[in-house]
Structures are given as structure tokens and as C-alpha cells.
XYZ file of C-alpha atoms in Angstrom:
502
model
C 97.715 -1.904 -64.208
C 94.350 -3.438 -62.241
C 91.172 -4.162 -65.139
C 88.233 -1.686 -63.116
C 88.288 1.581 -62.363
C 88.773 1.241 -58.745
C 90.876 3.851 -58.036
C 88.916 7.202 -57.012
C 90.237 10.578 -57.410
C 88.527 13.613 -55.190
C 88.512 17.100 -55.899
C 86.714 19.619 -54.129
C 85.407 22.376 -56.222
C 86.693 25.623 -55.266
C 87.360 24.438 -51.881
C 88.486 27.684 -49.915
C 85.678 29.836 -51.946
C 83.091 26.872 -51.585
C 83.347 26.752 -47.966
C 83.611 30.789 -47.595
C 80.048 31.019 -49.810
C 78.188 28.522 -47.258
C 79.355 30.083 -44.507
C 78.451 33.500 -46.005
C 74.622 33.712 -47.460
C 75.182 36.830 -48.541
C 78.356 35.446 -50.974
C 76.441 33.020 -52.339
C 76.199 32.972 -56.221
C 78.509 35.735 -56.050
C 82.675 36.343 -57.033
C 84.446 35.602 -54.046
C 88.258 35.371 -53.948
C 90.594 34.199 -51.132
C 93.811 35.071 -50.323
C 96.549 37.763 -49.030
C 94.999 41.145 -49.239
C 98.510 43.177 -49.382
C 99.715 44.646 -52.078
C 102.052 41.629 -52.688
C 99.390 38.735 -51.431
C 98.322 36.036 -54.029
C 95.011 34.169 -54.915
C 94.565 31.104 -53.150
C 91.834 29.891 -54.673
C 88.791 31.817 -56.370
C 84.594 31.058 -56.607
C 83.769 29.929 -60.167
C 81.752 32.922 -60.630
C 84.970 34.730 -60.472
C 86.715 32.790 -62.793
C 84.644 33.971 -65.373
C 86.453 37.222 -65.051
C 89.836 35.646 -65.636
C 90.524 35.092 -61.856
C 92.752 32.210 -60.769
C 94.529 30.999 -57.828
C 98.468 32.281 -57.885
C 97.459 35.155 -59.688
C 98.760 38.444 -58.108
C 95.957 39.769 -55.586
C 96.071 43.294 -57.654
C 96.196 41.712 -60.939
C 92.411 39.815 -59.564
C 90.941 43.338 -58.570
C 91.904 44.679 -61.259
C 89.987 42.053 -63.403
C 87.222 41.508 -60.461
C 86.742 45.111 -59.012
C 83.624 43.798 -57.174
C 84.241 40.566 -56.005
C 84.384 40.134 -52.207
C 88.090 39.779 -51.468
C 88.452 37.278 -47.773
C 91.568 36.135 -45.927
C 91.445 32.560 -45.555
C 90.274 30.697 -42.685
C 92.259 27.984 -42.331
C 90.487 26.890 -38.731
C 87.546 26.075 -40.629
C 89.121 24.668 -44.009
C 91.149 22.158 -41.609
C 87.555 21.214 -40.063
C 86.041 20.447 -43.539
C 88.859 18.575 -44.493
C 88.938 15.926 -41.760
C 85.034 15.470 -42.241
C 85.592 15.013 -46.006
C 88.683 12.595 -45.132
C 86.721 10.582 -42.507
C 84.439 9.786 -45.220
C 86.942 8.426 -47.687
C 88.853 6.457 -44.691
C 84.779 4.742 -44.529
C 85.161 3.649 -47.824
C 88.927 2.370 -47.719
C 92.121 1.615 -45.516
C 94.232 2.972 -48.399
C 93.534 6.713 -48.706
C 96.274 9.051 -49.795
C 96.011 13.104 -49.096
C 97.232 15.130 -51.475
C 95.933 18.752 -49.970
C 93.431 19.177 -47.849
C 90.814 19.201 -50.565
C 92.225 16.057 -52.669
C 92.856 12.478 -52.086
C 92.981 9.182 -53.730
C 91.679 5.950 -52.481
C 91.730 2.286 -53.164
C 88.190 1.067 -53.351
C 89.317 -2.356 -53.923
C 91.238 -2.336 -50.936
C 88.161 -1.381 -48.773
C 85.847 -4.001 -50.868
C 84.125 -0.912 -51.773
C 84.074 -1.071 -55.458
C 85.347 -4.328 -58.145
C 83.730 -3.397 -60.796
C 82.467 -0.115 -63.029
C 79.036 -0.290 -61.568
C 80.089 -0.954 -58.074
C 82.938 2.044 -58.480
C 80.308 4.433 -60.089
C 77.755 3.572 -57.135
C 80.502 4.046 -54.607
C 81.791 7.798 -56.429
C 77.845 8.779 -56.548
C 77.599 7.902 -52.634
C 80.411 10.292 -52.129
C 79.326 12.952 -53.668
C 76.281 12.675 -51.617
C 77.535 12.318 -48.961
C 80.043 15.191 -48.726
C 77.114 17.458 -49.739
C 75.043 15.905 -46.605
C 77.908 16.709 -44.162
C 79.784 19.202 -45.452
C 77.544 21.727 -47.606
C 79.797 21.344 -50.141
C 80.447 19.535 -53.228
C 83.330 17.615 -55.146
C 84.415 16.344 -58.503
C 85.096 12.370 -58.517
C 87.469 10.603 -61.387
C 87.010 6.943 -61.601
C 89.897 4.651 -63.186
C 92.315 1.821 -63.624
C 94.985 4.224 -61.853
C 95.955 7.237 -60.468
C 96.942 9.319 -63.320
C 93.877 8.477 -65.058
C 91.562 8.945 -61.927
C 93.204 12.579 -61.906
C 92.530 12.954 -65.414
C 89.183 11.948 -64.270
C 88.239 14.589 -61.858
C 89.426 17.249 -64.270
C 87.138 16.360 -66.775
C 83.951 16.067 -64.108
C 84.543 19.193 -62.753
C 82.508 21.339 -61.405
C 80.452 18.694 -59.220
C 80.578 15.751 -61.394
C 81.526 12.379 -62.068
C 84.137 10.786 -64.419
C 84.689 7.100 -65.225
C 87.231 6.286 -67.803
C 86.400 2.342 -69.243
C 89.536 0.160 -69.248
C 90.484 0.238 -72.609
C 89.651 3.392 -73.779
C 92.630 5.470 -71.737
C 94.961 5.641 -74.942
C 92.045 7.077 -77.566
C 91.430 9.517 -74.553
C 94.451 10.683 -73.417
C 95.714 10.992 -77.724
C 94.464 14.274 -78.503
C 94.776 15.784 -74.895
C 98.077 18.077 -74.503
C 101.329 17.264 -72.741
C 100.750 19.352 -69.972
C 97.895 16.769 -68.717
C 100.417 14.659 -67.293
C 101.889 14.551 -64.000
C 105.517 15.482 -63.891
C 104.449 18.360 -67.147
C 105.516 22.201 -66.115
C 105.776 24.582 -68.006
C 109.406 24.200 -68.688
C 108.708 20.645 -69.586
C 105.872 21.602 -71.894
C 108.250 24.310 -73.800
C 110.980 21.777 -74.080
C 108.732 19.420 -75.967
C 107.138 22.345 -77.932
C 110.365 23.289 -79.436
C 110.653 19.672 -80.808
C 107.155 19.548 -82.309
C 105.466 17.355 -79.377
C 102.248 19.092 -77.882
C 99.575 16.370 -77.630
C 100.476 13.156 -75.842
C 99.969 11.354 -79.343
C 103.190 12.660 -80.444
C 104.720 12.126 -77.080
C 103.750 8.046 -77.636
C 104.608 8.415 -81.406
C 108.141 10.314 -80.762
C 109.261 6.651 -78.728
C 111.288 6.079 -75.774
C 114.353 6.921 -77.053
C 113.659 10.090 -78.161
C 112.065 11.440 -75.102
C 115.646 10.441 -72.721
C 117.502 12.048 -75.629
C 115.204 15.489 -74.885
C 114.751 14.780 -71.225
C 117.083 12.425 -69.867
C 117.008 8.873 -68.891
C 114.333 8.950 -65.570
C 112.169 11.442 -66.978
C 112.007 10.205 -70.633
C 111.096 6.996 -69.414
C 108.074 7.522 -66.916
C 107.170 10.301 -69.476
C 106.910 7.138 -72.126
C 105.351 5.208 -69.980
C 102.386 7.764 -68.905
C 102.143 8.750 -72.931
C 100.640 5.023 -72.844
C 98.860 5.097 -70.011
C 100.720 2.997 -68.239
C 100.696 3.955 -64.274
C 101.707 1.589 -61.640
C 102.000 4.034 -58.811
C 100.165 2.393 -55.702
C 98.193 4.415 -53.370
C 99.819 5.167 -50.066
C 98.085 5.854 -46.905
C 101.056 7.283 -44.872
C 103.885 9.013 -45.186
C 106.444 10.474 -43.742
C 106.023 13.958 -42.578
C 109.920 15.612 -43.538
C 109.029 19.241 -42.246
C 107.466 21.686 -40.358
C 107.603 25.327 -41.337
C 106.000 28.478 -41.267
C 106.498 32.106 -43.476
C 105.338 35.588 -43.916
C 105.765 37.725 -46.868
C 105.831 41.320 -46.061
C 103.549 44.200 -48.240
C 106.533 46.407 -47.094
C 110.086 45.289 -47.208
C 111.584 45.445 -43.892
C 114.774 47.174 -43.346
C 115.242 47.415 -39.592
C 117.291 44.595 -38.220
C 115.550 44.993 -34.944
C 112.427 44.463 -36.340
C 113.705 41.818 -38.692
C 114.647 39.738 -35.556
C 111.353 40.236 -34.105
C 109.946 38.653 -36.710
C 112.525 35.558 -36.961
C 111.831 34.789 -33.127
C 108.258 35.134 -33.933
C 107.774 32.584 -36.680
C 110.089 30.471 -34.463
C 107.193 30.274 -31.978
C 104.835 29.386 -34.374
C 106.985 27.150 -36.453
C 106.796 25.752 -32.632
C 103.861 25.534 -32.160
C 103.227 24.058 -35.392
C 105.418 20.710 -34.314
C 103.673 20.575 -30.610
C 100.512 20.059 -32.833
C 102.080 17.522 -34.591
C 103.438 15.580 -32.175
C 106.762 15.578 -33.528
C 110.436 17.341 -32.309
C 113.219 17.970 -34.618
C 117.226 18.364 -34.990
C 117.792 21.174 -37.337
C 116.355 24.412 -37.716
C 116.117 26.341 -41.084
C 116.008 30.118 -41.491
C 114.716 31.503 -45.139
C 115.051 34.621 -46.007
C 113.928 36.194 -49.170
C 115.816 39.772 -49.726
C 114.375 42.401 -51.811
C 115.979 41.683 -54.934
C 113.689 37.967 -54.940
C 116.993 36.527 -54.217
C 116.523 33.329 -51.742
C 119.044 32.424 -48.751
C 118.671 29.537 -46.661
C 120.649 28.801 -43.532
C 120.268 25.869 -41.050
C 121.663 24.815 -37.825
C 121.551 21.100 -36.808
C 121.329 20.180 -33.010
C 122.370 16.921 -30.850
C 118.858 15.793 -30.563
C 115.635 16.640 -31.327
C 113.492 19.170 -29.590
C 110.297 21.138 -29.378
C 111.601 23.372 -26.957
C 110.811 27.471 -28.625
C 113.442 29.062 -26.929
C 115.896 26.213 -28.347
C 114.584 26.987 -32.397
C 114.344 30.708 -31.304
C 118.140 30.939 -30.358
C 119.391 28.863 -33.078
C 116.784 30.822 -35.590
C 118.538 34.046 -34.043
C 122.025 32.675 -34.368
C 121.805 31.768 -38.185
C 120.352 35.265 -39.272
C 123.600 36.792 -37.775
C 125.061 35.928 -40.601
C 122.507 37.275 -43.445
C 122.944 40.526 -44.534
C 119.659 42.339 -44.963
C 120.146 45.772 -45.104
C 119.018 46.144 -48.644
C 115.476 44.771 -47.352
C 113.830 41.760 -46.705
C 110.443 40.768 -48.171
C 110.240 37.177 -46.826
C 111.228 35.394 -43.761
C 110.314 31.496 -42.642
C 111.752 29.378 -39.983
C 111.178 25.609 -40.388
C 112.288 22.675 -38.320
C 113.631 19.409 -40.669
C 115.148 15.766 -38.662
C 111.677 15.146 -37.390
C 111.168 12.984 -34.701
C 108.571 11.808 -32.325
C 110.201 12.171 -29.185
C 112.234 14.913 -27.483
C 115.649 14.954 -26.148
C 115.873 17.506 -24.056
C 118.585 20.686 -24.424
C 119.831 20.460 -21.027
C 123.000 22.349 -21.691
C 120.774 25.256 -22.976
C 118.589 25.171 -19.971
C 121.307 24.825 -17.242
C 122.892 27.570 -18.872
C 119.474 29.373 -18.482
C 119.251 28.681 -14.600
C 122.511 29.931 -13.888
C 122.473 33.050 -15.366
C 118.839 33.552 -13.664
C 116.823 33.617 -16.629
C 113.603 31.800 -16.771
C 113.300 28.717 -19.190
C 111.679 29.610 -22.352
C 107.879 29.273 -22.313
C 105.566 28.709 -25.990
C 102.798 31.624 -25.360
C 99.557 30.710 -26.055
C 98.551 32.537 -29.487
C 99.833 33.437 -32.459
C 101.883 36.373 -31.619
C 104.061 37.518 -28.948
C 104.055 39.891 -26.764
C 103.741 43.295 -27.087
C 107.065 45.271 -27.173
C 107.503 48.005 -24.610
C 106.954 51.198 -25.233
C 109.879 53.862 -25.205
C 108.525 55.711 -22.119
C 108.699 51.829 -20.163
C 104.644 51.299 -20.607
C 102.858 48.840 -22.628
C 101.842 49.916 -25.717
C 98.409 48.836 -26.540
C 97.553 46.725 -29.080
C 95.711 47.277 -32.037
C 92.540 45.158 -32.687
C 92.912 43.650 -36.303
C 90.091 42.420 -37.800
C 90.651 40.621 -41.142
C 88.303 40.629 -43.828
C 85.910 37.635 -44.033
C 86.898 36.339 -40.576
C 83.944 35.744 -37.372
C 83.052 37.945 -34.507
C 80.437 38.142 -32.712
C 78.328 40.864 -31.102
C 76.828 41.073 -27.629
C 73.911 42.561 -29.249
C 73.690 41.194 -32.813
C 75.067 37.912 -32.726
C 77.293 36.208 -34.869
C 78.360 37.612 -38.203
C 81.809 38.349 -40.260
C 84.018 41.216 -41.055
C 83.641 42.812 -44.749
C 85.881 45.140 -43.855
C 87.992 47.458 -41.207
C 90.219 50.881 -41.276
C 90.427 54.365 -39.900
C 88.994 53.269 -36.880
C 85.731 51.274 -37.847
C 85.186 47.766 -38.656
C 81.927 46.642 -40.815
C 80.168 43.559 -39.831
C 77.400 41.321 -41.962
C 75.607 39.758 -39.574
C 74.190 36.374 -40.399
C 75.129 33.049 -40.150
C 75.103 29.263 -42.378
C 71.789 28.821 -41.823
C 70.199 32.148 -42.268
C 69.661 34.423 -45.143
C 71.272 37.458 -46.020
C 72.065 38.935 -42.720
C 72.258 42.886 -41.756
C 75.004 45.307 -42.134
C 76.778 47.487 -39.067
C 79.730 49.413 -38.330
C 81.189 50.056 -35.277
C 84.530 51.333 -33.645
C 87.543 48.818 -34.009
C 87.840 48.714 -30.048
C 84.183 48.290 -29.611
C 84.326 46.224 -25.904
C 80.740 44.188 -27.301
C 82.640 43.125 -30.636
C 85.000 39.894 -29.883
C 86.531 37.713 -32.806
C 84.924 33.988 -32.981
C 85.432 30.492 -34.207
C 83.754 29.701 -37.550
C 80.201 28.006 -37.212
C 79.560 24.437 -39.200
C 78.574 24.545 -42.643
C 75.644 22.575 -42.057
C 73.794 22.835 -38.928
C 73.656 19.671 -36.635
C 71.484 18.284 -34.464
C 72.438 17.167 -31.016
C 71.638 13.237 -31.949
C 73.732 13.417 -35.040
C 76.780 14.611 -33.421
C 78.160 10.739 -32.772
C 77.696 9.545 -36.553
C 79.756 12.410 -38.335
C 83.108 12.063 -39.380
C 86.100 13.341 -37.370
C 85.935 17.072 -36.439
C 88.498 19.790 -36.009
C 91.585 19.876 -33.757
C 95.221 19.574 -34.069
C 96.293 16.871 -36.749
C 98.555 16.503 -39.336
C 97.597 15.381 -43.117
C 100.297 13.072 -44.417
C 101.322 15.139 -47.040
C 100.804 19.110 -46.126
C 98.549 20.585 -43.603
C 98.366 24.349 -43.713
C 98.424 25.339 -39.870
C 97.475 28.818 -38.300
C 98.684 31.060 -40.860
C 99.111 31.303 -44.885
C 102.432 30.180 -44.533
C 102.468 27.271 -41.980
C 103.168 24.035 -43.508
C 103.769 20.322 -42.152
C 104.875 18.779 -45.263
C 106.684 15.519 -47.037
C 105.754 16.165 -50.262
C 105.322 19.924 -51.862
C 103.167 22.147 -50.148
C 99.217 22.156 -51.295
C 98.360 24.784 -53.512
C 94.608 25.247 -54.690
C 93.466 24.986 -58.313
C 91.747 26.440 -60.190
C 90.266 24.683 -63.278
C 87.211 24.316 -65.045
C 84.989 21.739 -66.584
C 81.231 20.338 -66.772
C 79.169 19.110 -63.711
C 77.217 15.701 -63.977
C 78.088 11.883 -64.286
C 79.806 10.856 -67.425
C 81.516 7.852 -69.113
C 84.705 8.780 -71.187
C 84.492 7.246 -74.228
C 87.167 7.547 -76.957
């Protein structure tokens, strides 16, 4: 393990609810949670003034109101988190070559790769910069662990949060991490933590103290051993720019389980398209196509088809998507559905048989549409049945008369709009009809307002791109992942700069 603290773990506080709160003046200082709204959505990630209530992300969405009737409850915006992200990464990639993503609101670097930092007062100068510098650009703010490696650099940003920053002193990791429990460390669940529990371990003290042997006789050979080895501190894992990406995949989990078959295959073909989608953004093609189903007793089927070659091609993922739920049963009820695409690749090989086949029956090649659903289905009497105008809480519109503002809420026919913007104060309150022809949804504004000459210096902006480890795409459940998908935290600790000392 290196001698200085040169390995820098970031955290963004809060990220989602950060980001909602300075686009929001009105939300500011105020309980904000985001997250599915159903009755069977989750907390993504809540505002610190919410946690006070006992909010946290993964928490049931009706457990949170029930705890936080008056918080302001938002779908995520996932356009907009994307956009912060890449500014927040550029920055990092400034300071090193060697930056690893973990989410898109955490990532290690190597400062001593980038000649950034060699020493604690260089690292501690570089993690200050940061911080300042993510405010500057972003709005927003972030928690920064300093150490010898990345477990401890985790450990770091833990401690310094909210808004703060951590160095841990070489030397000083094993009087620190003692009295700490076992869950700190990496590779800890809950099962792990029980385990240990059971045979007196709780603090990482007694994990050191119970020796190697002990922990492969409770745990087994690979996890006993790196177990051991973190108990001392010991961490060799490099940091690692790239990786590869092993999936793409999207999901929806239903408020009502769905029993029609037609309509369950309406929904397969339509998470094919943006599973699709998805891996046109990405750049990438793949071989084998994965249907998940979850039924409505939480039980879990997965069925995949592999092709010849890769492809990107939606009417190729649609038919195989369509072909594998044939042979699901789900007329007890289905509460989940994803379609994913694994064997990535990227190039295309074309499906030639599929599309010959195609011509000669006199059917037109598949097509991707351009948004996020498809098209309406017809109506019984052979008309088009209009669509409905959805407009989620906490998402942007704009007004031909008011401006830009966001959505605190819609039904029976009305939508409510705050209008006001980053840069303004509390904004105005209207309602109007949900088909009002002057009301039009709209792309989220900056978090910090930019002047025309500053455009060329910031950091990369928004557009498609893929994180090397898990980029949430147009929906809750869109991932492009190689490693678990990102899941926001929620944690607590003290703002400010601070030395650990033993």
C-alpha cells in the first residue's frame, strides 16, 4: 500500500435531492424525496432535511410519506442528473488519467497518477480545490476522503459527510478502523454482518483479533482472506479508469400487477425499444437478449435467447424478447418486466435472414421510434385513441405566458405548475387543464447560470454517454452496467475539513 493519501474518494451529498433543491428555489432548505411515486415505487435518494424524519433511499415510497407527510415527493430527472455528472467527472478527469466511476455521483481517482497530489498537503490542497470547484460549476456540493487506498478513501468520505473533507494519516488506519463495526467494510451485507454477529465479531478489532483462519472457517477461503486482509487495512486494489461495459437493460415495475397477456406483450416489445435505444446510445450491439419477469408472488424468471451476431436492430430484440415470453406463464400476474441485451459488442452484424424474411412477406423493416414510448394502440372503433398528457411531478414545462417552471402536481384533469427557475426566487403558483395547448414539457435548465464566454472552459456537458460502470438512461430502470447497478445513499455525518486521528 502507497505512504500518502493520494487516493481521493468523491461523494456527492444527496445527489438526486441536491440537484432537485437548486433547480427548485422554492425546495430549498426543505424535505424533498425522489423516487417512484406508485404505490410500490422506492426512495432513490432523499434531502438531508428529510432524513431527519427517518427517510432513506430504498425505503418503500409509502413507508417515507408516512414518516414525511409534507415533504415534496419528485420523480427523478435523470436528463439532468446525467448532465451534472459528466461536469462533476470532467473535473476529476482534470486532476487525473486514472478516474474510476462508481455511480454517477461517486468516483475514485489517482492523484499521483495525474501529479496532482504526493503528499498530505498537496492531496488536502487538491480535495479542497474540488470541492470548490464542483460548487462553482455545478451548484452543488460533495464529501472528499483522502487516503493511502481505496477502502480507506471510502471510509473517508463517510466520515466528511455532509460537504466535508477527510484525510486519514498513514499510520493511523488500524487505531481508526478498531472500534468501527464490520459492516464498514466493503464486501459487509447484512448477511455477512449476522454471520459474524453470531460468533461474537462486531467491530473490525475482533475481526483482526479472531485471525485468518478463523474467518475462512466462518466464511470460506476467498472471503475470509480479503476480509483479513481489510480488518488490517491492507488494500491493494488499483484504481481503474475503464471497464468493460457487460450489459444494457431496462425495467418497469408496475403499481398494478398486470394480468392481460396482450398488454403484458405490449409492454415486453416496449422496453425492447428502449433497451434499444439504450445500446444505440452506447455505441454498442449485442448477441443475446434477456427477458425478466417478476410474477406476483416476487418470484424471479429469467429467459434469454442468444443470436449469430450482434445487433442493434429493435425489431431483432423485439422478436426474440416476444419469442422467450411465450414460454412464461403469467396468468397469476406480473409486477415486473425488463428486457436487457448481454454479448456486447461494438459493431453490428447485420440479421439479414430476419430482414429478407421481412421483404418477402411485404412487411416494412423494423424502425427505433423516436421517444420513449410507442405508438398509440388503435382504438376498437379503427380511430386513434388520443393520448393522455402525463405530467410527472417535479419534471419542466414551460408556459407561453409564464415561462419556465415545474410540475408539483397533476390529476382529474389539472396540472399545478411553480413557476420559477435556478436563478430566481420562489416562483408563483398556477393550475391549468392537463391539455392546456400553451403548457409543453421542457428540458431542465443549468444549475448555475452561465455566461456566453464561459461556455468553452466548463467541463463536458450532457448527451448520450456511457459511465464505465452504470449509467441510468431514460427511465428508473435503464441501466448500462459491468458492475452492479448504482444505487444512491443515504448516510450521514459532519461537514468541514478534518484529519482522522486515532
Amino acid at each position: 500500500m502507497r505512504t500518502a493519501p493520494t487516493i481521493l474518494h468523491l461523494d456527492m451529498d444527496a445527489f438526486f435531492a441536491s440537484a432537485e433543491q437548486a433547480s427548485k428555489p422554492s425546495l430549498r432548505g426543505k424535505a424533498v424525496v425522489v423516487g417512484g411515486l406508485g404505490p410500490r415505487g422506492v426512495v432513490a435518494t432523499a434531502s438531508y432535511e428529510a432524513r431527519v424524519f427517518g427517510v432513506n433511499s430504498a425505503m418503500p415510497m409509502a413507508q417515507a410519506r408516512r414518516r414525511a407527510p409534507n415533504a415534496a415527493y419528485l420523480v427523478p430527472r435523470f436528463g439532468l442528473y446525467r448532465e451534472v455528472s459528466e461536469q462533476v467527472m470532467g473535473l476529476l478527469r482534470a486532476l487525473s488519467p486514472l478516474v474510476e466511476p462508481l455511480s454517477l455521483d461517486e468516483a475514485f481517482v489517482d492523484l499521483e497518477a495525474g501529479g496532482t497530489a504526493w503528499d498530505e498537503a498537496s492531496a488536502r490542497l487538491a480535495g479542497a480545490k474540488l470541492r470548490a470547484d464542483i460548487r462553482a460549476v455545478t451548484g452543488l456540493t460533495g464529501s472528499v476522503g483522502l487516503a493511502a487506498s481505496k477502502m480507506l478513501a471510502k471510509i473517508a468520505s463517510e466520515q466528511a459527510k455532509p460537504d466535508g473533507l477527510v484525510l486519514i494519516e498513514p499510520g493511523t488506519e488500524r487505531a481508526l478502523l478498531g472500534p468501527m463495526p464490520v459492516r464498514t467494510l466493503p464486501g459487509v451485507g447484512p448477511a455477512t454482518g449476522d454471520h459474524l454477529r453470531r460468533a461474537g465479531i462486531t467491530t473490525v478489532e475482533e475481526l483482526a483479533e479472531a485471525g485468518e483462519d478463523e474467518l475462512v472457517r466462518l466464511l470460506g477461503k476467498a472471503h475470509g482472506h480479503a476480509l483479513f486482509a481489510m480488518a488490517l487495512a491492507h488494500d491493494e486494489r488499483p484504481v481503474v479508469a475503464e471497464r468493460e461495459t457487460k450489459s444494457v437493460s431496462v425495467e418497469d415495475t408496475y403499481d398494478v400487477d398486470i394480468h392481460d397477456r396482450v398488454r403484458v406483450g405490449l409492454e415486453v416489445q416496449r422496453l425492447a425499444d428502449r433497451c434499444v435505444r439504450r445500446l444505440r446510445q452506447a455505441g454498442l450491439s449485442g448477441r443475446t437478449t434477456v427477458l425478466k419477469v417478476r410474477r406476483y408472488d416476487f418470484s424471479t424468471l429469467t429467459r434469454s435467447e442468444t443470436l449469430r451476431g450482434p445487433t442493434d436492430d429493435p425489431g431483432v430484440v423485439r422478436e426474440a424478447a416476444a419469442r422467450l415470453l411465450e414460454g412464461v406463464d403469467t396468468t397469476g400476474g406480473v409486477r415486473l418486466l425488463g428486457v436487457g441485451v448481454t454479448g456486447l459488442a461494438d459493431y453490428t452484424q447485420e440479421d439479414l435472414f430476419a430482414q429478407a424474411q421481412a421483404a418477402a412477406a411485404g412487411e416494412p423493416v423494423a424502425e427505433e421510434h423516436p421517444g420513449d414510448e410507442p405508438a398509440e394502440v388503435a382504438a376498437t372503433d379503427g380511430e386513434t385513441a388520443p393520448a393522455e398528457r402525463r405530467w410527472p411531478s417535479g419534471h419542466d414545462v414551460r408556459h407561453a405566458e409564464f415561462g419556465h417552471g415545474w410540475v408539483q402536481g397533476s390529476g382529474l384533469g389539472r396540472v399545478t405548475v411553480r413557476f420559477e427557475t435556478p436563478y430566481s426566487g420562489p416562483g408563483r403558483v398556477r393550475t391549468f387543464r392537463t391539455d392546456d395547448a400553451q403548457l409543453e414539457p421542457a428540458d431542465p435548465l443549468p444549475l448555475v447560470e452561465r455566461r456566453p464566454e464561459e461556455a468553452d472552459r466548463l467541463p463536458p456537458g450532457p448527451g448520450p454517454s456511457v459511465s464505465a460502470v452504470g449509467t441510468h438512461g431514460s427511465g428508473p430502470g435503464d441501466h448500462v452496467s459491468s458492475d452492479p447497478a448504482s444505487r444512491p445513499k443515504s448516510r450521514s455525518g459532519g461537514g468541514g475539513d478534518a484529519t482522522s486521528s486515532p
